[in-house]
Amino acid sequence: MKLLSGFMDLIYPSRCGVCGVFLREDGVIHEGQELDLCRPCFNSFVDVGSPICPVCGKPFASGAGEDHLCADCLATKPFFAIARAPYLYEGLLMTAIHELKYARKTYLARFLGPLLASYAAGWLGGPDGLLIMPVPLHPRRLRKRGFNQSLLLARHVAFSLKADLDYLSLRRTRFTQPQTALSSEERKRNVRKAFDVVNTAGYRRRTVLLIDDVATTGSTLNECAGVLKKAGVKDVYCLTLARTATG
Ligand SMILES: [Zn+2]
Ligand SMILES: [Zn+2]
């Protein structure tokens, strides 16, 4: 196998999924796994650092002081217990997520997925009975795109945490406009009653880890968490690869 992969490296040397540079010895080895990502690209990803809101994970612009509840979480407690993201949605990571979704570069999930998975393992350990669910796409959007980027990421997380993966029970039943150009209030309205759940017996009293690629205001995650809690889920945790610095 090693000989074969060495031979394949000669014919098809690995390249960084973001910038395309050939990877020799300078690829990123993360948690013992070699990623198709060069060190300069990886180093450009910006960690979400304290101070953050301990509930929704929003980073505070001041950059100083202790973690504390944000105004939104103080005003209305979200349906999810905690939301976290390892990286800020900016720079090369933003480009990579964008290309994964809109340029159909699904191979980018081969390193974005393991990065998210290793963060999840550090954050959650190996919790018993955790059920992983990707935020679903509406069937119309899924047909057009051909894949759900959140499921591509969630598969890595489920594998790494040895957790069950359920990508069928949570469904997007209403076709919604992309959230990108909308204000915070419009985003909430846009996703209201957009999801439902089936097969409720399978996850009642379990903790669900919702996975999405990016969080902005958290309204999609919160809407999903709301229907899951209503259906009898014990707790909902949310994990996205990136989140915006404000919003
Ligand atoms: Zn690179
Ligand atoms: Zn908050």
PDB file of C-alpha atoms and ligand atoms in Angstrom:
ATOM      1  CA  MET A   1       0.000   0.000   0.000  1.00  0.00           C
ATOM      2  CA  LYS A   2       2.832   2.324   0.957  1.00  0.00           C
ATOM      3  CA  LEU A   3       4.652   1.480  -2.257  1.00  0.00           C
ATOM      4  CA  LEU A   4       1.502   2.155  -4.230  1.00  0.00           C
ATOM      5  CA  SER A   5       0.884   5.508  -2.567  1.00  0.00           C
ATOM      6  CA  GLY A   6       4.567   6.415  -3.119  1.00  0.00           C
ATOM      7  CA  PHE A   7       4.160   5.561  -6.785  1.00  0.00           C
ATOM      8  CA  MET A   8       0.928   7.588  -7.017  1.00  0.00           C
ATOM      9  CA  ASP A   9       2.742  10.541  -5.422  1.00  0.00           C
ATOM     10  CA  LEU A  10       5.223  10.431  -8.300  1.00  0.00           C
ATOM     11  CA  ILE A  11       2.520  10.513 -10.933  1.00  0.00           C
ATOM     12  CA  TYR A  12       0.074  12.745  -9.109  1.00  0.00           C
ATOM     13  CA  PRO A  13       2.025  14.673  -6.467  1.00  0.00           C
ATOM     14  CA  SER A  14      -0.313  16.140  -3.826  1.00  0.00           C
ATOM     15  CA  ARG A  15      -1.103  19.784  -4.126  1.00  0.00           C
ATOM     16  CA  CYS A  16      -2.437  22.261  -1.617  1.00  0.00           C
ATOM     17  CA  GLY A  17      -6.220  22.354  -2.015  1.00  0.00           C
ATOM     18  CA  VAL A  18      -6.267  26.131  -1.561  1.00  0.00           C
ATOM     19  CA  CYS A  19      -3.316  27.576  -3.493  1.00  0.00           C
ATOM     20  CA  GLY A  20      -2.321  24.567  -5.617  1.00  0.00           C
ATOM     21  CA  VAL A  21       1.356  24.501  -4.586  1.00  0.00           C
ATOM     22  CA  PHE A  22       2.964  21.047  -4.782  1.00  0.00           C
ATOM     23  CA  LEU A  23       3.263  19.481  -1.357  1.00  0.00           C
ATOM     24  CA  ARG A  24       6.609  17.904  -0.572  1.00  0.00           C
ATOM     25  CA  GLU A  25       7.694  18.100   3.047  1.00  0.00           C
ATOM     26  CA  ASP A  26       5.808  21.287   3.834  1.00  0.00           C
ATOM     27  CA  GLY A  27       2.273  19.895   4.003  1.00  0.00           C
ATOM     28  CA  VAL A  28       0.253  20.222   7.175  1.00  0.00           C
ATOM     29  CA  ILE A  29       0.216  17.231   9.499  1.00  0.00           C
ATOM     30  CA  HIS A  30      -2.666  17.748  11.870  1.00  0.00           C
ATOM     31  CA  GLU A  31      -3.421  15.260  14.663  1.00  0.00           C
ATOM     32  CA  GLY A  32      -1.276  12.681  12.884  1.00  0.00           C
ATOM     33  CA  GLN A  33      -3.113  13.096   9.603  1.00  0.00           C
ATOM     34  CA  GLU A  34      -1.503  14.500   6.476  1.00  0.00           C
ATOM     35  CA  LEU A  35      -3.735  17.118   4.907  1.00  0.00           C
ATOM     36  CA  ASP A  36      -3.783  18.364   1.304  1.00  0.00           C
ATOM     37  CA  LEU A  37      -2.997  21.814   2.577  1.00  0.00           C
ATOM     38  CA  CYS A  38       0.243  23.804   2.649  1.00  0.00           C
ATOM     39  CA  ARG A  39       1.568  25.355   5.833  1.00  0.00           C
ATOM     40  CA  PRO A  40       1.290  29.024   4.717  1.00  0.00           C
ATOM     41  CA  CYS A  41      -2.398  28.531   3.763  1.00  0.00           C
ATOM     42  CA  PHE A  42      -3.125  26.747   7.057  1.00  0.00           C
ATOM     43  CA  ASN A  43      -1.293  29.433   9.029  1.00  0.00           C
ATOM     44  CA  SER A  44      -3.476  32.088   7.412  1.00  0.00           C
ATOM     45  CA  PHE A  45      -6.643  30.622   8.995  1.00  0.00           C
ATOM     46  CA  VAL A  46      -7.586  32.798  11.963  1.00  0.00           C
ATOM     47  CA  ASP A  47      -8.717  31.059  15.181  1.00  0.00           C
ATOM     48  CA  VAL A  48     -11.787  32.345  16.975  1.00  0.00           C
ATOM     49  CA  GLY A  49     -10.265  33.600  20.222  1.00  0.00           C
ATOM     50  CA  SER A  50     -11.558  34.914  23.546  1.00  0.00           C
ATOM     51  CA  PRO A  51     -13.405  36.952  24.515  1.00  0.00           C
ATOM     52  CA  ILE A  52     -16.403  35.166  23.046  1.00  0.00           C
ATOM     53  CA  CYS A  53     -20.011  34.650  24.106  1.00  0.00           C
ATOM     54  CA  PRO A  54     -19.982  31.313  26.019  1.00  0.00           C
ATOM     55  CA  VAL A  55     -23.357  30.380  24.492  1.00  0.00           C
ATOM     56  CA  CYS A  56     -23.361  31.352  20.810  1.00  0.00           C
ATOM     57  CA  GLY A  57     -19.576  31.616  20.422  1.00  0.00           C
ATOM     58  CA  LYS A  58     -19.661  35.097  18.944  1.00  0.00           C
ATOM     59  CA  PRO A  59     -16.278  36.820  19.266  1.00  0.00           C
ATOM     60  CA  PHE A  60     -16.219  40.348  20.693  1.00  0.00           C
ATOM     61  CA  ALA A  61     -14.582  43.013  18.576  1.00  0.00           C
ATOM     62  CA  SER A  62     -12.760  44.558  21.552  1.00  0.00           C
ATOM     63  CA  GLY A  63     -10.471  41.504  21.744  1.00  0.00           C
ATOM     64  CA  ALA A  64      -9.881  42.071  25.470  1.00  0.00           C
ATOM     65  CA  GLY A  65     -11.467  40.881  28.718  1.00  0.00           C
ATOM     66  CA  GLU A  66     -13.274  37.737  29.816  1.00  0.00           C
ATOM     67  CA  ASP A  67     -15.862  35.688  27.930  1.00  0.00           C
ATOM     68  CA  HIS A  68     -19.347  37.045  28.606  1.00  0.00           C
ATOM     69  CA  LEU A  69     -22.890  36.674  27.302  1.00  0.00           C
ATOM     70  CA  CYS A  70     -23.636  38.724  24.182  1.00  0.00           C
ATOM     71  CA  ALA A  71     -26.617  41.055  24.005  1.00  0.00           C
ATOM     72  CA  ASP A  72     -28.581  38.629  21.782  1.00  0.00           C
ATOM     73  CA  CYS A  73     -28.171  35.642  24.136  1.00  0.00           C
ATOM     74  CA  LEU A  74     -28.997  37.855  27.125  1.00  0.00           C
ATOM     75  CA  ALA A  75     -32.184  39.064  25.416  1.00  0.00           C
ATOM     76  CA  THR A  76     -33.351  35.648  24.154  1.00  0.00           C
ATOM     77  CA  LYS A  77     -31.800  32.342  25.168  1.00  0.00           C
ATOM     78  CA  PRO A  78     -31.149  30.319  22.007  1.00  0.00           C
ATOM     79  CA  PHE A  79     -32.623  26.818  21.579  1.00  0.00           C
ATOM     80  CA  PHE A  80     -29.124  25.339  21.293  1.00  0.00           C
ATOM     81  CA  ALA A  81     -26.945  24.938  24.382  1.00  0.00           C
ATOM     82  CA  ILE A  82     -23.624  25.975  22.840  1.00  0.00           C
ATOM     83  CA  ALA A  83     -22.328  26.941  19.397  1.00  0.00           C
ATOM     84  CA  ARG A  84     -18.657  26.948  18.478  1.00  0.00           C
ATOM     85  CA  ALA A  85     -16.439  27.410  15.422  1.00  0.00           C
ATOM     86  CA  PRO A  86     -12.678  26.961  15.193  1.00  0.00           C
ATOM     87  CA  TYR A  87     -12.021  29.707  12.627  1.00  0.00           C
ATOM     88  CA  LEU A  88     -13.133  33.132  11.534  1.00  0.00           C
ATOM     89  CA  TYR A  89     -14.844  33.310   8.162  1.00  0.00           C
ATOM     90  CA  GLU A  90     -12.301  35.415   6.297  1.00  0.00           C
ATOM     91  CA  GLY A  91      -9.277  35.256   4.003  1.00  0.00           C
ATOM     92  CA  LEU A  92      -8.239  31.982   2.367  1.00  0.00           C
ATOM     93  CA  LEU A  93     -10.583  29.876   4.493  1.00  0.00           C
ATOM     94  CA  MET A  94     -13.533  31.935   3.275  1.00  0.00           C
ATOM     95  CA  THR A  95     -12.318  31.397  -0.299  1.00  0.00           C
ATOM     96  CA  ALA A  96     -11.973  27.647   0.287  1.00  0.00           C
ATOM     97  CA  ILE A  97     -15.498  27.311   1.758  1.00  0.00           C
ATOM     98  CA  HIS A  98     -16.867  29.420  -1.086  1.00  0.00           C
ATOM     99  CA  GLU A  99     -15.181  27.239  -3.703  1.00  0.00           C
ATOM    100  CA  LEU A 100     -16.329  24.062  -1.967  1.00  0.00           C
ATOM    101  CA  LYS A 101     -19.940  25.231  -2.180  1.00  0.00           C
ATOM    102  CA  TYR A 102     -20.181  27.196  -5.379  1.00  0.00           C
ATOM    103  CA  ALA A 103     -17.334  25.897  -7.562  1.00  0.00           C
ATOM    104  CA  ARG A 104     -18.094  22.256  -6.703  1.00  0.00           C
ATOM    105  CA  LYS A 105     -14.578  21.667  -5.381  1.00  0.00           C
ATOM    106  CA  THR A 106     -15.737  18.873  -3.105  1.00  0.00           C
ATOM    107  CA  TYR A 107     -12.154  17.644  -2.675  1.00  0.00           C
ATOM    108  CA  LEU A 108     -11.632  20.632  -0.360  1.00  0.00           C
ATOM    109  CA  ALA A 109     -13.687  18.737   2.247  1.00  0.00           C
ATOM    110  CA  ARG A 110     -10.767  16.283   2.471  1.00  0.00           C
ATOM    111  CA  PHE A 111      -8.866  18.752   4.630  1.00  0.00           C
ATOM    112  CA  LEU A 112     -11.682  21.045   5.839  1.00  0.00           C
ATOM    113  CA  GLY A 113     -13.496  18.006   7.303  1.00  0.00           C
ATOM    114  CA  PRO A 114     -10.521  16.693   9.325  1.00  0.00           C
ATOM    115  CA  LEU A 115      -9.810  20.219  10.637  1.00  0.00           C
ATOM    116  CA  LEU A 116     -13.378  20.438  11.913  1.00  0.00           C
ATOM    117  CA  ALA A 117     -13.235  16.885  13.257  1.00  0.00           C
ATOM    118  CA  SER A 118     -10.074  17.476  15.282  1.00  0.00           C
ATOM    119  CA  TYR A 119     -11.604  20.631  16.764  1.00  0.00           C
ATOM    120  CA  ALA A 120     -14.745  18.653  17.667  1.00  0.00           C
ATOM    121  CA  ALA A 121     -12.671  15.926  19.333  1.00  0.00           C
ATOM    122  CA  GLY A 122     -10.775  18.512  21.412  1.00  0.00           C
ATOM    123  CA  TRP A 123     -13.961  20.328  22.350  1.00  0.00           C
ATOM    124  CA  LEU A 124     -16.300  17.404  23.066  1.00  0.00           C
ATOM    125  CA  GLY A 125     -13.955  14.482  23.698  1.00  0.00           C
ATOM    126  CA  GLY A 126     -15.721  11.227  22.838  1.00  0.00           C
ATOM    127  CA  PRO A 127     -19.189  11.761  24.284  1.00  0.00           C
ATOM    128  CA  ASP A 128     -21.516   8.759  24.546  1.00  0.00           C
ATOM    129  CA  GLY A 129     -24.625   8.665  22.434  1.00  0.00           C
ATOM    130  CA  LEU A 130     -23.903  11.826  20.475  1.00  0.00           C
ATOM    131  CA  LEU A 131     -25.897  12.091  17.277  1.00  0.00           C
ATOM    132  CA  ILE A 132     -24.435  14.146  14.447  1.00  0.00           C
ATOM    133  CA  MET A 133     -26.735  15.959  12.030  1.00  0.00           C
ATOM    134  CA  PRO A 134     -25.708  18.238   9.179  1.00  0.00           C
ATOM    135  CA  VAL A 135     -27.884  21.284   8.487  1.00  0.00           C
ATOM    136  CA  PRO A 136     -29.904  20.092   5.490  1.00  0.00           C
ATOM    137  CA  LEU A 137     -30.347  21.757   2.129  1.00  0.00           C
ATOM    138  CA  HIS A 138     -33.748  22.028   0.505  1.00  0.00           C
ATOM    139  CA  PRO A 139     -34.128  19.224  -2.094  1.00  0.00           C
ATOM    140  CA  ARG A 140     -34.267  21.833  -4.857  1.00  0.00           C
ATOM    141  CA  ARG A 141     -30.929  23.329  -3.808  1.00  0.00           C
ATOM    142  CA  LEU A 142     -29.435  19.877  -3.255  1.00  0.00           C
ATOM    143  CA  ARG A 143     -30.377  18.878  -6.805  1.00  0.00           C
ATOM    144  CA  LYS A 144     -28.760  22.012  -8.191  1.00  0.00           C
ATOM    145  CA  ARG A 145     -25.545  21.774  -6.135  1.00  0.00           C
ATOM    146  CA  GLY A 146     -25.304  18.002  -6.195  1.00  0.00           C
ATOM    147  CA  PHE A 147     -24.060  17.657  -2.606  1.00  0.00           C
ATOM    148  CA  ASN A 148     -24.559  19.088   0.854  1.00  0.00           C
ATOM    149  CA  GLN A 149     -21.287  20.639   2.026  1.00  0.00           C
ATOM    150  CA  SER A 150     -22.392  20.305   5.659  1.00  0.00           C
ATOM    151  CA  LEU A 151     -22.805  16.551   5.224  1.00  0.00           C
ATOM    152  CA  LEU A 152     -19.332  16.299   3.663  1.00  0.00           C
ATOM    153  CA  LEU A 153     -17.935  17.960   6.801  1.00  0.00           C
ATOM    154  CA  ALA A 154     -20.211  16.062   9.222  1.00  0.00           C
ATOM    155  CA  ARG A 155     -18.998  12.701   7.914  1.00  0.00           C
ATOM    156  CA  HIS A 156     -15.468  13.481   9.079  1.00  0.00           C
ATOM    157  CA  VAL A 157     -16.716  14.600  12.496  1.00  0.00           C
ATOM    158  CA  ALA A 158     -18.872  11.482  12.969  1.00  0.00           C
ATOM    159  CA  PHE A 159     -15.986   9.226  11.938  1.00  0.00           C
ATOM    160  CA  SER A 160     -13.536  10.947  14.250  1.00  0.00           C
ATOM    161  CA  LEU A 161     -15.885  10.973  17.283  1.00  0.00           C
ATOM    162  CA  LYS A 162     -17.209   7.477  16.474  1.00  0.00           C
ATOM    163  CA  ALA A 163     -20.686   9.007  16.684  1.00  0.00           C
ATOM    164  CA  ASP A 164     -23.861   8.188  14.768  1.00  0.00           C
ATOM    165  CA  LEU A 165     -24.574  10.307  11.710  1.00  0.00           C
ATOM    166  CA  ASP A 166     -28.159  11.067  10.756  1.00  0.00           C
ATOM    167  CA  TYR A 167     -28.584  13.156   7.616  1.00  0.00           C
ATOM    168  CA  LEU A 168     -32.185  12.212   6.870  1.00  0.00           C
ATOM    169  CA  SER A 169     -34.297  13.043   9.925  1.00  0.00           C
ATOM    170  CA  LEU A 170     -33.810  16.801   9.918  1.00  0.00           C
ATOM    171  CA  ARG A 171     -35.231  18.224   6.688  1.00  0.00           C
ATOM    172  CA  ARG A 172     -35.521  21.606   5.066  1.00  0.00           C
ATOM    173  CA  THR A 173     -39.117  21.765   3.932  1.00  0.00           C
ATOM    174  CA  ARG A 174     -39.345  25.359   2.790  1.00  0.00           C
ATOM    175  CA  PHE A 175     -37.172  26.779   0.030  1.00  0.00           C
ATOM    176  CA  THR A 176     -35.486  29.915   1.335  1.00  0.00           C
ATOM    177  CA  GLN A 177     -33.413  32.662  -0.199  1.00  0.00           C
ATOM    178  CA  PRO A 178     -29.659  32.573   0.565  1.00  0.00           C
ATOM    179  CA  GLN A 179     -29.017  34.352   3.868  1.00  0.00           C
ATOM    180  CA  THR A 180     -25.973  36.220   2.538  1.00  0.00           C
ATOM    181  CA  ALA A 181     -27.560  39.531   1.589  1.00  0.00           C
ATOM    182  CA  LEU A 182     -30.041  39.690   4.470  1.00  0.00           C
ATOM    183  CA  SER A 183     -29.989  41.653   7.713  1.00  0.00           C
ATOM    184  CA  SER A 184     -30.036  39.866  11.074  1.00  0.00           C
ATOM    185  CA  GLU A 185     -33.817  40.311  11.459  1.00  0.00           C
ATOM    186  CA  GLU A 186     -34.482  39.222   7.861  1.00  0.00           C
ATOM    187  CA  ARG A 187     -32.346  36.099   8.358  1.00  0.00           C
ATOM    188  CA  LYS A 188     -34.471  35.035  11.308  1.00  0.00           C
ATOM    189  CA  ARG A 189     -37.665  35.563   9.318  1.00  0.00           C
ATOM    190  CA  ASN A 190     -36.218  33.845   6.238  1.00  0.00           C
ATOM    191  CA  VAL A 191     -35.567  30.519   7.996  1.00  0.00           C
ATOM    192  CA  ARG A 192     -38.628  30.543  10.263  1.00  0.00           C
ATOM    193  CA  LYS A 193     -40.558  27.259   9.904  1.00  0.00           C
ATOM    194  CA  ALA A 194     -38.123  26.135   7.195  1.00  0.00           C
ATOM    195  CA  PHE A 195     -37.255  22.801   8.891  1.00  0.00           C
ATOM    196  CA  ASP A 196     -38.982  19.754  10.263  1.00  0.00           C
ATOM    197  CA  VAL A 197     -37.964  16.410  11.754  1.00  0.00           C
ATOM    198  CA  VAL A 198     -39.059  12.845  11.123  1.00  0.00           C
ATOM    199  CA  ASN A 199     -38.206   9.479  12.743  1.00  0.00           C
ATOM    200  CA  THR A 200     -38.392  11.140  16.156  1.00  0.00           C
ATOM    201  CA  ALA A 201     -38.055   7.856  18.065  1.00  0.00           C
ATOM    202  CA  GLY A 202     -34.417   7.590  16.953  1.00  0.00           C
ATOM    203  CA  TYR A 203     -33.153  10.663  18.730  1.00  0.00           C
ATOM    204  CA  ARG A 204     -35.494  11.417  21.618  1.00  0.00           C
ATOM    205  CA  ARG A 205     -33.467  12.229  24.784  1.00  0.00           C
ATOM    206  CA  ARG A 206     -30.190  12.222  22.856  1.00  0.00           C
ATOM    207  CA  THR A 207     -27.757  15.083  22.370  1.00  0.00           C
ATOM    208  CA  VAL A 208     -27.440  16.298  18.811  1.00  0.00           C
ATOM    209  CA  LEU A 209     -24.381  17.964  17.328  1.00  0.00           C
ATOM    210  CA  LEU A 210     -25.530  20.121  14.434  1.00  0.00           C
ATOM    211  CA  ILE A 211     -22.911  20.750  11.751  1.00  0.00           C
ATOM    212  CA  ASP A 212     -22.834  23.561   9.217  1.00  0.00           C
ATOM    213  CA  ASP A 213     -20.098  25.219   7.172  1.00  0.00           C
ATOM    214  CA  VAL A 214     -20.532  28.830   8.320  1.00  0.00           C
ATOM    215  CA  ALA A 215     -22.450  30.660  11.046  1.00  0.00           C
ATOM    216  CA  THR A 216     -23.252  34.330  10.720  1.00  0.00           C
ATOM    217  CA  THR A 217     -26.092  35.306  13.045  1.00  0.00           C
ATOM    218  CA  GLY A 218     -26.780  31.704  14.070  1.00  0.00           C
ATOM    219  CA  SER A 219     -30.441  31.958  13.005  1.00  0.00           C
ATOM    220  CA  THR A 220     -30.330  28.800  10.828  1.00  0.00           C
ATOM    221  CA  LEU A 221     -28.722  26.789  13.642  1.00  0.00           C
ATOM    222  CA  ASN A 222     -31.220  28.176  16.134  1.00  0.00           C
ATOM    223  CA  GLU A 223     -34.199  27.350  13.938  1.00  0.00           C
ATOM    224  CA  CYS A 224     -32.939  23.746  13.513  1.00  0.00           C
ATOM    225  CA  ALA A 225     -32.253  23.488  17.253  1.00  0.00           C
ATOM    226  CA  GLY A 226     -35.799  24.708  17.964  1.00  0.00           C
ATOM    227  CA  VAL A 227     -37.494  21.956  15.942  1.00  0.00           C
ATOM    228  CA  LEU A 228     -35.146  19.307  17.378  1.00  0.00           C
ATOM    229  CA  LYS A 229     -35.825  20.373  20.971  1.00  0.00           C
ATOM    230  CA  LYS A 230     -39.559  20.435  20.291  1.00  0.00           C
ATOM    231  CA  ALA A 231     -39.282  16.862  18.989  1.00  0.00           C
ATOM    232  CA  GLY A 232     -37.699  15.646  22.231  1.00  0.00           C
ATOM    233  CA  VAL A 233     -33.939  15.998  21.735  1.00  0.00           C
ATOM    234  CA  LYS A 234     -32.130  16.497  25.069  1.00  0.00           C
ATOM    235  CA  ASP A 235     -29.601  19.117  24.004  1.00  0.00           C
ATOM    236  CA  VAL A 236     -28.343  20.623  20.792  1.00  0.00           C
ATOM    237  CA  TYR A 237     -24.715  21.644  20.288  1.00  0.00           C
ATOM    238  CA  CYS A 238     -23.709  23.460  17.122  1.00  0.00           C
ATOM    239  CA  LEU A 239     -20.403  23.335  15.308  1.00  0.00           C
ATOM    240  CA  THR A 240     -19.469  25.259  12.194  1.00  0.00           C
ATOM    241  CA  LEU A 241     -16.115  25.366  10.472  1.00  0.00           C
ATOM    242  CA  ALA A 242     -16.146  29.147  10.463  1.00  0.00           C
ATOM    243  CA  ARG A 243     -18.102  32.056  11.802  1.00  0.00           C
ATOM    244  CA  THR A 244     -18.195  35.718  10.951  1.00  0.00           C
ATOM    245  CA  ALA A 245     -16.420  38.113  13.282  1.00  0.00           C
ATOM    246  CA  THR A 246     -19.602  40.119  13.780  1.00  0.00           C
ATOM    247  CA  GLY A 247     -23.256  39.341  13.293  1.00  0.00           C
TER     248      GLY A 247
HETATM  249 ZN    ZN B   1      -1.583  26.511   0.001  1.00  0.00          ZN
HETATM  250 ZN    ZN B   2     -24.306  34.934  22.364  1.00  0.00          ZN
END
